[in-house]
PDB file of C-alpha atoms in Angstrom:
ATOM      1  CA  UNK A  18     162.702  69.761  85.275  1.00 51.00           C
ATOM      2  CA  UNK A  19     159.987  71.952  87.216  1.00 52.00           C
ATOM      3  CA  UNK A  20     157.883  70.062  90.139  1.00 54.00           C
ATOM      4  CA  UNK A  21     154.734  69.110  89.337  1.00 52.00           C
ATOM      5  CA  UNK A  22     152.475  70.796  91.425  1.00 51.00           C
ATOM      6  CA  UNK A  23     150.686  68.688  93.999  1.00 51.00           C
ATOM      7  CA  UNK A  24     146.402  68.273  93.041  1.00 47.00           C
ATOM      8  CA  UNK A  25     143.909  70.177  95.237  1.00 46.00           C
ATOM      9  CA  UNK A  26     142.088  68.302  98.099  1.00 48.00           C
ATOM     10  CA  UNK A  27     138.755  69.846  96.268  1.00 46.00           C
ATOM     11  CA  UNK A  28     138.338  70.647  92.734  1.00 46.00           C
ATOM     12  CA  UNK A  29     137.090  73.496  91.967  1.00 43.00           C
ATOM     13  CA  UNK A  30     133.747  72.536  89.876  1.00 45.00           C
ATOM     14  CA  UNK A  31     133.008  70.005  93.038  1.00 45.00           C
ATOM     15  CA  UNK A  32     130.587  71.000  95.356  1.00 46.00           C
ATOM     16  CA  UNK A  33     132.056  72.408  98.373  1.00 50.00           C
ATOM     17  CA  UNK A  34     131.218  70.413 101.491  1.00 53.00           C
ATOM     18  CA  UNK A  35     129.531  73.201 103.989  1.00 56.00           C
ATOM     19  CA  UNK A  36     131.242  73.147 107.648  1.00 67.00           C
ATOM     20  CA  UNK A  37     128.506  73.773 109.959  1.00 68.00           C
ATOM     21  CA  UNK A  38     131.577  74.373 113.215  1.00 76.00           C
ATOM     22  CA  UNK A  39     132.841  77.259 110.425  1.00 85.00           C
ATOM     23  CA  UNK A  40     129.412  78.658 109.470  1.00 85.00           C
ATOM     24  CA  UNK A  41     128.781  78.673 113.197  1.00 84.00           C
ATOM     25  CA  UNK A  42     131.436  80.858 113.370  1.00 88.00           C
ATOM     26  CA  UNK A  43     130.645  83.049 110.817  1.00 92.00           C
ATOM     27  CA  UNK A  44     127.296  83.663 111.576  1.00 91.00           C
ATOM     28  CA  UNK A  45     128.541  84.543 114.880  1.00 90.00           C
ATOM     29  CA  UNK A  46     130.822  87.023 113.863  1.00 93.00           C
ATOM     30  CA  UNK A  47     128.860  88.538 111.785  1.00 94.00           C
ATOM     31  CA  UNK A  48     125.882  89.184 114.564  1.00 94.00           C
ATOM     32  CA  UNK A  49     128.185  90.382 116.721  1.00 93.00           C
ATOM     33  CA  UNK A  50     129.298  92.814 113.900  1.00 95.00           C
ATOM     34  CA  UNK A  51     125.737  93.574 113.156  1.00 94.00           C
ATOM     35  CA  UNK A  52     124.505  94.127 117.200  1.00 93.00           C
ATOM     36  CA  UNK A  53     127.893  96.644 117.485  1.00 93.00           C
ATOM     37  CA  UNK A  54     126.945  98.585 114.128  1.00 91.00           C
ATOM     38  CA  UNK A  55     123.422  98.939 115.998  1.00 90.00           C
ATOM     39  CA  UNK A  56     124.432  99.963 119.148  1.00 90.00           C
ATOM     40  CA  UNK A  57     125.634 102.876 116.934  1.00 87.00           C
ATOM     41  CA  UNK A  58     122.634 103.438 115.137  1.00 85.00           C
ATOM     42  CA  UNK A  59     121.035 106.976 116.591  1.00 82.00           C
ATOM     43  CA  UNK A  60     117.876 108.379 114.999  1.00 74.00           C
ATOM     44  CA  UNK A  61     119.102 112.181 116.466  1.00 76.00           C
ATOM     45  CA  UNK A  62     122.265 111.794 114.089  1.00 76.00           C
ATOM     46  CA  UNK A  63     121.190 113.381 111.022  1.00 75.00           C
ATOM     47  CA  UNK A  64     124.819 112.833 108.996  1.00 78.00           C
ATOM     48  CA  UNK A  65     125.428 109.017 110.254  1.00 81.00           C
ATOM     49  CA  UNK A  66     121.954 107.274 110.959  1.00 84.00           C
ATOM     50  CA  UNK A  67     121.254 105.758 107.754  1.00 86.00           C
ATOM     51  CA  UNK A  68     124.748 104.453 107.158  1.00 87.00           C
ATOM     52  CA  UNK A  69     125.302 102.806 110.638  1.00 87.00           C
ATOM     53  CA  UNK A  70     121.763 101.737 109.828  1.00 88.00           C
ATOM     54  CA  UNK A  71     122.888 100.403 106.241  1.00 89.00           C
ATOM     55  CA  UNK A  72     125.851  98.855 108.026  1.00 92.00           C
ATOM     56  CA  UNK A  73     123.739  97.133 110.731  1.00 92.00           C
ATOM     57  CA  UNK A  74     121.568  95.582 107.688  1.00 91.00           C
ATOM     58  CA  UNK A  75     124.198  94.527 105.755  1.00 93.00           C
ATOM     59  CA  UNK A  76     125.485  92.354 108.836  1.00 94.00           C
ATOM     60  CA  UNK A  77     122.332  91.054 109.157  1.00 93.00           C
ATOM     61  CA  UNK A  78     121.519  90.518 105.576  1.00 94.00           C
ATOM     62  CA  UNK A  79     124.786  88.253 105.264  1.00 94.00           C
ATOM     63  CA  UNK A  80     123.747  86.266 108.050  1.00 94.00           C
ATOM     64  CA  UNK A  81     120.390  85.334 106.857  1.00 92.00           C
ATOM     65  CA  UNK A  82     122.623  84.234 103.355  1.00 94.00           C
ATOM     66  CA  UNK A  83     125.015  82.562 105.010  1.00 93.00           C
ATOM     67  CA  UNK A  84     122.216  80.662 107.203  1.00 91.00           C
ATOM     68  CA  UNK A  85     119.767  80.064 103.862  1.00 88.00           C
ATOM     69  CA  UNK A  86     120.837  76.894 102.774  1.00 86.00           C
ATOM     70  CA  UNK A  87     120.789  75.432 106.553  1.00 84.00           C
ATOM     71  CA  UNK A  88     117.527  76.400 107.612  1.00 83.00           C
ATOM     72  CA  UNK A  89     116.231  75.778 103.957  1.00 84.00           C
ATOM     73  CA  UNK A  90     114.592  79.324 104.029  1.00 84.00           C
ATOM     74  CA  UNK A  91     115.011  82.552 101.875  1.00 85.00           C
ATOM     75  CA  UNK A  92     117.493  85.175 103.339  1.00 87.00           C
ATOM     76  CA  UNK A  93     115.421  87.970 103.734  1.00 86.00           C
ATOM     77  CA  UNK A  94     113.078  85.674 106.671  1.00 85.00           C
ATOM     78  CA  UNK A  95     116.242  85.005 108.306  1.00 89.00           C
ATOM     79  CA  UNK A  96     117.232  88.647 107.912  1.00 89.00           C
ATOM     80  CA  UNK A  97     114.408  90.444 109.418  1.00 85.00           C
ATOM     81  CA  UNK A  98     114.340  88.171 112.229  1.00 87.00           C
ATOM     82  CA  UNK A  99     117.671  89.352 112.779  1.00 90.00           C
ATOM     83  CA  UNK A 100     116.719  92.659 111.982  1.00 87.00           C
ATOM     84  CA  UNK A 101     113.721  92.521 114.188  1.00 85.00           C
ATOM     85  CA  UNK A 102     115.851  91.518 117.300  1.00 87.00           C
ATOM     86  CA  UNK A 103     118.118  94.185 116.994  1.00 88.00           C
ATOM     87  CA  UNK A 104     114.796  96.719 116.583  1.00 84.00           C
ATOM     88  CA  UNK A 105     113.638  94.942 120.484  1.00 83.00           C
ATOM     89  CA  UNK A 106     116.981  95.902 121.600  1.00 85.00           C
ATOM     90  CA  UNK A 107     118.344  92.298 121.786  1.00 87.00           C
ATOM     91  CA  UNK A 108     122.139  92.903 121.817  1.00 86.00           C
ATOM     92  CA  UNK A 109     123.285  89.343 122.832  1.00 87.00           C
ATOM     93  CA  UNK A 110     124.656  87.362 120.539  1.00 87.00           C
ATOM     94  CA  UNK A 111     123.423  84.188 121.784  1.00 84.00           C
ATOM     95  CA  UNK A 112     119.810  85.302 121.804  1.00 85.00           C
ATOM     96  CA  UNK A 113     120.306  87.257 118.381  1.00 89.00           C
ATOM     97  CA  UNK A 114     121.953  83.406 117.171  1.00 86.00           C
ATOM     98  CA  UNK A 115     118.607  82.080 118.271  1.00 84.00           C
ATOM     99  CA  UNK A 116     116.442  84.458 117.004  1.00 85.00           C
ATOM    100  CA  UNK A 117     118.344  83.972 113.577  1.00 88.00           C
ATOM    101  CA  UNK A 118     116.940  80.549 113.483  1.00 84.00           C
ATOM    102  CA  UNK A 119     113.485  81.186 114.571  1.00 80.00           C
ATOM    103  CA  UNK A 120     114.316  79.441 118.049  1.00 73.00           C
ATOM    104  CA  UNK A 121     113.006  80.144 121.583  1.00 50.00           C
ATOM    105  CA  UNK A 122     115.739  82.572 123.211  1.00 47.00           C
ATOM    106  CA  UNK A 123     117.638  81.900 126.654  1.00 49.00           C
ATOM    107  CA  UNK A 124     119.436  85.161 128.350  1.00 45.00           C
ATOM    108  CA  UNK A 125     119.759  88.372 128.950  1.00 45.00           C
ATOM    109  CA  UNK A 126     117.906  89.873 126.534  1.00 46.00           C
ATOM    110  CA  UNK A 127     115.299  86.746 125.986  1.00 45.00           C
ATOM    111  CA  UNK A 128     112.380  89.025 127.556  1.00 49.00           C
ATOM    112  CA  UNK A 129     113.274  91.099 124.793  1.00 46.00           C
ATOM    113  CA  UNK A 130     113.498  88.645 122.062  1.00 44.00           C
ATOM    114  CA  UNK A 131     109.878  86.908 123.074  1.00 47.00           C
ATOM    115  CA  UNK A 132     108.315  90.461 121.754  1.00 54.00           C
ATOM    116  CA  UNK A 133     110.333  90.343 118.546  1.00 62.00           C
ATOM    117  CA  UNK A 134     107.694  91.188 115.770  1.00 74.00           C
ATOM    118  CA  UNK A 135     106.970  88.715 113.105  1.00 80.00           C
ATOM    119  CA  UNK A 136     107.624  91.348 109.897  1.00 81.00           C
ATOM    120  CA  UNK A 137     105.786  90.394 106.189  1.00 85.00           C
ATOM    121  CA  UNK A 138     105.565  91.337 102.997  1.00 87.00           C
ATOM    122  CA  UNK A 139     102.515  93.156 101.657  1.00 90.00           C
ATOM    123  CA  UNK A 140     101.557  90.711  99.658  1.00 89.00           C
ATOM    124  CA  UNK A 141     101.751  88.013 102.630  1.00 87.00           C
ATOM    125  CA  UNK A 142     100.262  90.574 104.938  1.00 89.00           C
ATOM    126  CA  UNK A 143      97.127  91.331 102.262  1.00 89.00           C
ATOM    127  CA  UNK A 144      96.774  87.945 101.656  1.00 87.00           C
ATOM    128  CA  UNK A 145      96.007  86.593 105.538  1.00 87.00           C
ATOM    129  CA  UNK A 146      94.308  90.114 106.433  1.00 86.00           C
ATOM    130  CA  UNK A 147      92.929  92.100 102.861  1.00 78.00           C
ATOM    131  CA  UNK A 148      90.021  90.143 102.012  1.00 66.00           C
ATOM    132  CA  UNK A 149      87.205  91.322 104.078  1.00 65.00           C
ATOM    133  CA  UNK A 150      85.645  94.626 103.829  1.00 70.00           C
ATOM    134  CA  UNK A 151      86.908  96.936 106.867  1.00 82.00           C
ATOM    135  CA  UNK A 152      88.027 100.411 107.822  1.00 89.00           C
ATOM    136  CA  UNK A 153      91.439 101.287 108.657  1.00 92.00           C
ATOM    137  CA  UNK A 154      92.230 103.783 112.016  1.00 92.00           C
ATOM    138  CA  UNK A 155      95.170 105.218 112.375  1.00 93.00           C
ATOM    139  CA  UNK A 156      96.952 105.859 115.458  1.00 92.00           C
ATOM    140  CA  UNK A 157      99.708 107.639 114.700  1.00 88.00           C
ATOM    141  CA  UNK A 158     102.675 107.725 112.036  1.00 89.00           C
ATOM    142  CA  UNK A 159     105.580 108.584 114.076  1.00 85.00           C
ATOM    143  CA  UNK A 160     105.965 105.302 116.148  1.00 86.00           C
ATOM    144  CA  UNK A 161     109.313 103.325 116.013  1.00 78.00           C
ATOM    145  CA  UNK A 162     113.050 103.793 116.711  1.00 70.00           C
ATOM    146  CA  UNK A 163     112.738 105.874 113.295  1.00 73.00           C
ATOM    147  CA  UNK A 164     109.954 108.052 113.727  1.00 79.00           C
ATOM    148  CA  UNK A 165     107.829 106.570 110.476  1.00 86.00           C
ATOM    149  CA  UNK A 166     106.394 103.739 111.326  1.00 89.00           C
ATOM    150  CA  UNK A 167     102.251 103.725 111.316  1.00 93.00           C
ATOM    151  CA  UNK A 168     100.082 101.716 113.801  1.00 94.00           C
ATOM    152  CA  UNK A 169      96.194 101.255 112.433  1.00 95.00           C
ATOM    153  CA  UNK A 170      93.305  99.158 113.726  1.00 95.00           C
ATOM    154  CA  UNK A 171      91.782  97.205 110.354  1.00 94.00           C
ATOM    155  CA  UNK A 172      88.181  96.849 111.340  1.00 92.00           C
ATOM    156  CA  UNK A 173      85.402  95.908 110.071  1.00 89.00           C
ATOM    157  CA  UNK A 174      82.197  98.544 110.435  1.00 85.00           C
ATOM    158  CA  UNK A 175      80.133  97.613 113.117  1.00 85.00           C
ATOM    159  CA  UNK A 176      82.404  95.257 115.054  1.00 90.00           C
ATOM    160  CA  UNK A 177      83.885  95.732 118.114  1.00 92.00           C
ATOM    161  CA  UNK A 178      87.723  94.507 117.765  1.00 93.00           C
ATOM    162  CA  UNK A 179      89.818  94.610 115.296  1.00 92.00           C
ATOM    163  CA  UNK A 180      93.316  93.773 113.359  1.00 93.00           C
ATOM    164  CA  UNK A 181      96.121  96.067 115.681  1.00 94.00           C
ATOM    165  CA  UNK A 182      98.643  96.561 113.045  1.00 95.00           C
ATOM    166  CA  UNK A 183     102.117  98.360 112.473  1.00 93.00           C
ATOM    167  CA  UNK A 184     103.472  99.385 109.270  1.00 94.00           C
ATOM    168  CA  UNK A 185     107.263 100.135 108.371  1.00 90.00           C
ATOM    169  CA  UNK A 186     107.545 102.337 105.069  1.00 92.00           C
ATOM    170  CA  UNK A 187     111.209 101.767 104.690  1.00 86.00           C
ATOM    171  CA  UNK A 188     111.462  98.542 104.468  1.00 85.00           C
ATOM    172  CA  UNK A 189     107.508  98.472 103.013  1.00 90.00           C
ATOM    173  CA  UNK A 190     106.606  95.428 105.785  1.00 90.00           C
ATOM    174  CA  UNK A 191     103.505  94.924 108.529  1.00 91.00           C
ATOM    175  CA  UNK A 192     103.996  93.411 111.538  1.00 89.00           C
ATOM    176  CA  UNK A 193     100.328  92.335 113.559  1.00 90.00           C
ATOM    177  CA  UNK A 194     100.223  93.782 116.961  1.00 90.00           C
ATOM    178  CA  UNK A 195      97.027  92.152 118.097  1.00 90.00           C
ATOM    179  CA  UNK A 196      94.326  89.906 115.982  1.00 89.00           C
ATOM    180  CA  UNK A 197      91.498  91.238 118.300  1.00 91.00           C
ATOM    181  CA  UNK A 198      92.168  94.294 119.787  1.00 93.00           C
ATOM    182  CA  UNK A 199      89.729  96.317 121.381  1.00 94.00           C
ATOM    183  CA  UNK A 200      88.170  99.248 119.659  1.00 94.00           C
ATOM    184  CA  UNK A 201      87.508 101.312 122.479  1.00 93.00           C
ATOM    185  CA  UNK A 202      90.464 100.080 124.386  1.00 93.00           C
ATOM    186  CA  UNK A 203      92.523 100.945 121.800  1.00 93.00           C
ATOM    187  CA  UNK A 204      90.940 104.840 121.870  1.00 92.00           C
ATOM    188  CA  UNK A 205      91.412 104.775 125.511  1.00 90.00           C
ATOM    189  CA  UNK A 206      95.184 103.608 125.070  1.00 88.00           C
ATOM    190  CA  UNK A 207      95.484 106.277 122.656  1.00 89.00           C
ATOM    191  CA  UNK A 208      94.124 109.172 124.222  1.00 86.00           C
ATOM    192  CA  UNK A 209      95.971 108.652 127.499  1.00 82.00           C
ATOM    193  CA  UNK A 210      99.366 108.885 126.152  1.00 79.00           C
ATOM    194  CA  UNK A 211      98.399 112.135 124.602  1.00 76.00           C
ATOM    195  CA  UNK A 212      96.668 113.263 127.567  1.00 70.00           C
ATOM    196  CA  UNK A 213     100.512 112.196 129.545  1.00 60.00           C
ATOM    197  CA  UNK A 214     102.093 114.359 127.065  1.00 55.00           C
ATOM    198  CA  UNK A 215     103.931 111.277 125.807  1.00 48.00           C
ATOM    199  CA  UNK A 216     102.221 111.799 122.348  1.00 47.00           C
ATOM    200  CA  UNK A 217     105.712 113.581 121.607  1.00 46.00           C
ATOM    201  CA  UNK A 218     107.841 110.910 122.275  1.00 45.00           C
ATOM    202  CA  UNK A 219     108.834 110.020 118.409  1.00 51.00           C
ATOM    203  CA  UNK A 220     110.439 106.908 119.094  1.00 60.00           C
ATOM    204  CA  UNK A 221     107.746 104.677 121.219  1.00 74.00           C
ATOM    205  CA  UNK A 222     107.816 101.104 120.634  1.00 78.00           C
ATOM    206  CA  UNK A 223     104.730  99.754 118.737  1.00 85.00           C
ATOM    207  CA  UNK A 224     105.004  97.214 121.189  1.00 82.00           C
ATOM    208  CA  UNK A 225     104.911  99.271 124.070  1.00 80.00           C
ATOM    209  CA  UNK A 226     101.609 100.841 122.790  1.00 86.00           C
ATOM    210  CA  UNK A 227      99.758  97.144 122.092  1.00 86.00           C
ATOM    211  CA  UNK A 228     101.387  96.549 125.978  1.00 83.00           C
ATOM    212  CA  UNK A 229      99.127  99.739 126.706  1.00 85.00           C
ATOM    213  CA  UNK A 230      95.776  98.339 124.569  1.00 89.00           C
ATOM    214  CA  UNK A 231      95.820  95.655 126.628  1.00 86.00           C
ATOM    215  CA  UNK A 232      96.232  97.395 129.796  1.00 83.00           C
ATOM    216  CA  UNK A 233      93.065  99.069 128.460  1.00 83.00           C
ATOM    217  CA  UNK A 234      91.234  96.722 128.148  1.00 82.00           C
ATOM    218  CA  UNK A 235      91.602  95.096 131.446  1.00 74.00           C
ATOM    219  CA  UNK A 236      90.370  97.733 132.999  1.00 54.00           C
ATOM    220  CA  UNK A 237      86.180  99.064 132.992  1.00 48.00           C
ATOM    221  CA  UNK A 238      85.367 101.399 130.056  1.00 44.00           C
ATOM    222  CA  UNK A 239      84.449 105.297 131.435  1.00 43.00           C
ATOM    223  CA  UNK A 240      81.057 105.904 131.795  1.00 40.00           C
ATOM    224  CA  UNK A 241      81.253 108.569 128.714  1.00 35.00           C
ATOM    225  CA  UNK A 242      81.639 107.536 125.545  1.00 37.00           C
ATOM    226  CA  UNK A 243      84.861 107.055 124.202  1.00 38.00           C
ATOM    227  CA  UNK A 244      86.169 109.345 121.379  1.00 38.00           C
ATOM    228  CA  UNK A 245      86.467 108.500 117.954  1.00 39.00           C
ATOM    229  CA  UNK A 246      89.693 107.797 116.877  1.00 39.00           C
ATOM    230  CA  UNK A 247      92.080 110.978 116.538  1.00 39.00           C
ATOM    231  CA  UNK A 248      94.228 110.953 113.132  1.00 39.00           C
ATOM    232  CA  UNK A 249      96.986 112.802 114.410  1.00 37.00           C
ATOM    233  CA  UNK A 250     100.559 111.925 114.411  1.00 40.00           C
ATOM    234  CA  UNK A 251     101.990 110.836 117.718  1.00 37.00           C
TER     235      UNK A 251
END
C-alpha cells in the first residue's frame, strides 16, 4: 500500500503570506546585483554599454516589483529611484535600499543620494509644467553619463526666470533642475563652461550644471549684456 503523501503547509490557490525578513533580502541582493552591473556600465564601450546598461535596469526593475506591493506604489517609481541613484553614482547598498523607498539616505554616498533627480513621465511632467504659454532654450543635448540627455530653460516671454529642466530620450522622462532659475544666470553658466573648454566634456552631470546656475547667480551680472542663449550641443 503506497504512503499517502503528507498535505502542504500552504495550498497552492491560498494567498501566499509575504515575508518582509525574505523580501528584505531579496531586495538587497538584487541592488547589490544592480550597483555591480553599473559599476560596469561605460559609455566609451561601444560593444557592451547597452547590455551592462540593460542588465543594471533589469536589477533595478525587479526591485521596484518586488518592493510594489510594500510601498503600495507602481514599479516603475520605485525603479527609477533606483535607477536615478545609480545615475548620482550612489553605489552603497544601504543608501541605494533607502533611496528604493523614497527615504532620507545615511552614508557614504548620502551626499550623493540628496541630488538624486526626481524623473516623470511626460504626461506628469506636461501636466505640472505645459499649461502656460512659454519658450523653450536649450542648453545643450549632450549632457548625462550617456551623452543624450537635453537641459532647456521653459520660460515664459518677458520674464526673468524660468523652469531649468533635463530631458532623457531613452527612457522619454524630465527631471526639474530648478523651478526659478535665472535667465541670465543661466547664459552666464552656460557660456563659461564653453569659454573653459569644458563644453566637450560629453558626460557632465545635469546636476553639476544647475550647481553652476546657481553659482551664477550669486554672483553680480557683467556690465555687458549677456548673450542670448547659444543652441549648440555641449
Amino acid at each position: 500500500m503506497s504512503a499517502v503523501p503528507a498535505p502542504l503547509e500552504q495550498s497552492a490557490t491560498e494567498p501566499r503570506t509575504a515575508d518582509p525578513d525574505r523580501t528584505q533580502r531579496l531586495a538587497t541582493d538584487l541592488l547589490a546585483l544592480a550597483r555591480n552591473a553599473a559599476i560596469n556600465v561605460e559609455a566609451a564601450d561601444e560593444v557592451d554599454y547597452w547590455y551592462r546598461l540593460g542588465q543594471r535596469n533589469a536589477y533595478a526593475h525587479a526591485t521596484g516589483l518586488l518592493l510594489a506591493r510594500e510601498l503600495g506604489q507602481d514599479p516603475f517609481t520605485i525603479t527609477n529611484r533606483v535607477t536615478a541613484a545609480l545615475d548620482a553614482k550612489v553605489t552603497d547598498v544601504t543608501c541605494l535600499h533607502s533611496a528604493a523607498y523614497g527615504l532620507g539616505t545615511d552614508g557614504p554616498d548620502a551626499d550623493a543620494a540628496e541630488t538624486v533627480l526626481a524623473w516623470v513621465g511626460p504626461r506628469a511632467f506636461a501636466a505640472r509644467f505645459g499649461s502656460a504659454p512659454n519658450i523653450d532654450h536649450d542648453y545643450g543635448h549632450t549632457w548625462g553619463p550617456r551623452s543624450d540627455q537635453r537641459v532647456s530653460l521653459r520660460i515664459t516671454d518677458g520674464a526673468d526666470t524660468g523652469l531649468l529642466y533635463v530631458h532623457d530620450p531613452t527612457w522619454d522622462e524630465y527631471a526639474v533642475l530648478a523651478e526659478s532659475a535665472d535667465h541670465s544666470a543661466v547664459t552666464r553658466a552656460f557660456a563659461a563652461l564653453e569659454a573653459d573648454g569644458r563644453s566637450g566634456n560629453r558626460h557632465l552631470e545635469p546636476r553639476r550644471f544647475a550647481q553652476l546656475v546657481n553659482d551664477a547667480a550669486g554672483r553680480p551680472a557683467p556690465d555687458h549684456r549677456a548673450a542670448a542663449p547659444v543652441r549648440a550641443e555641449l
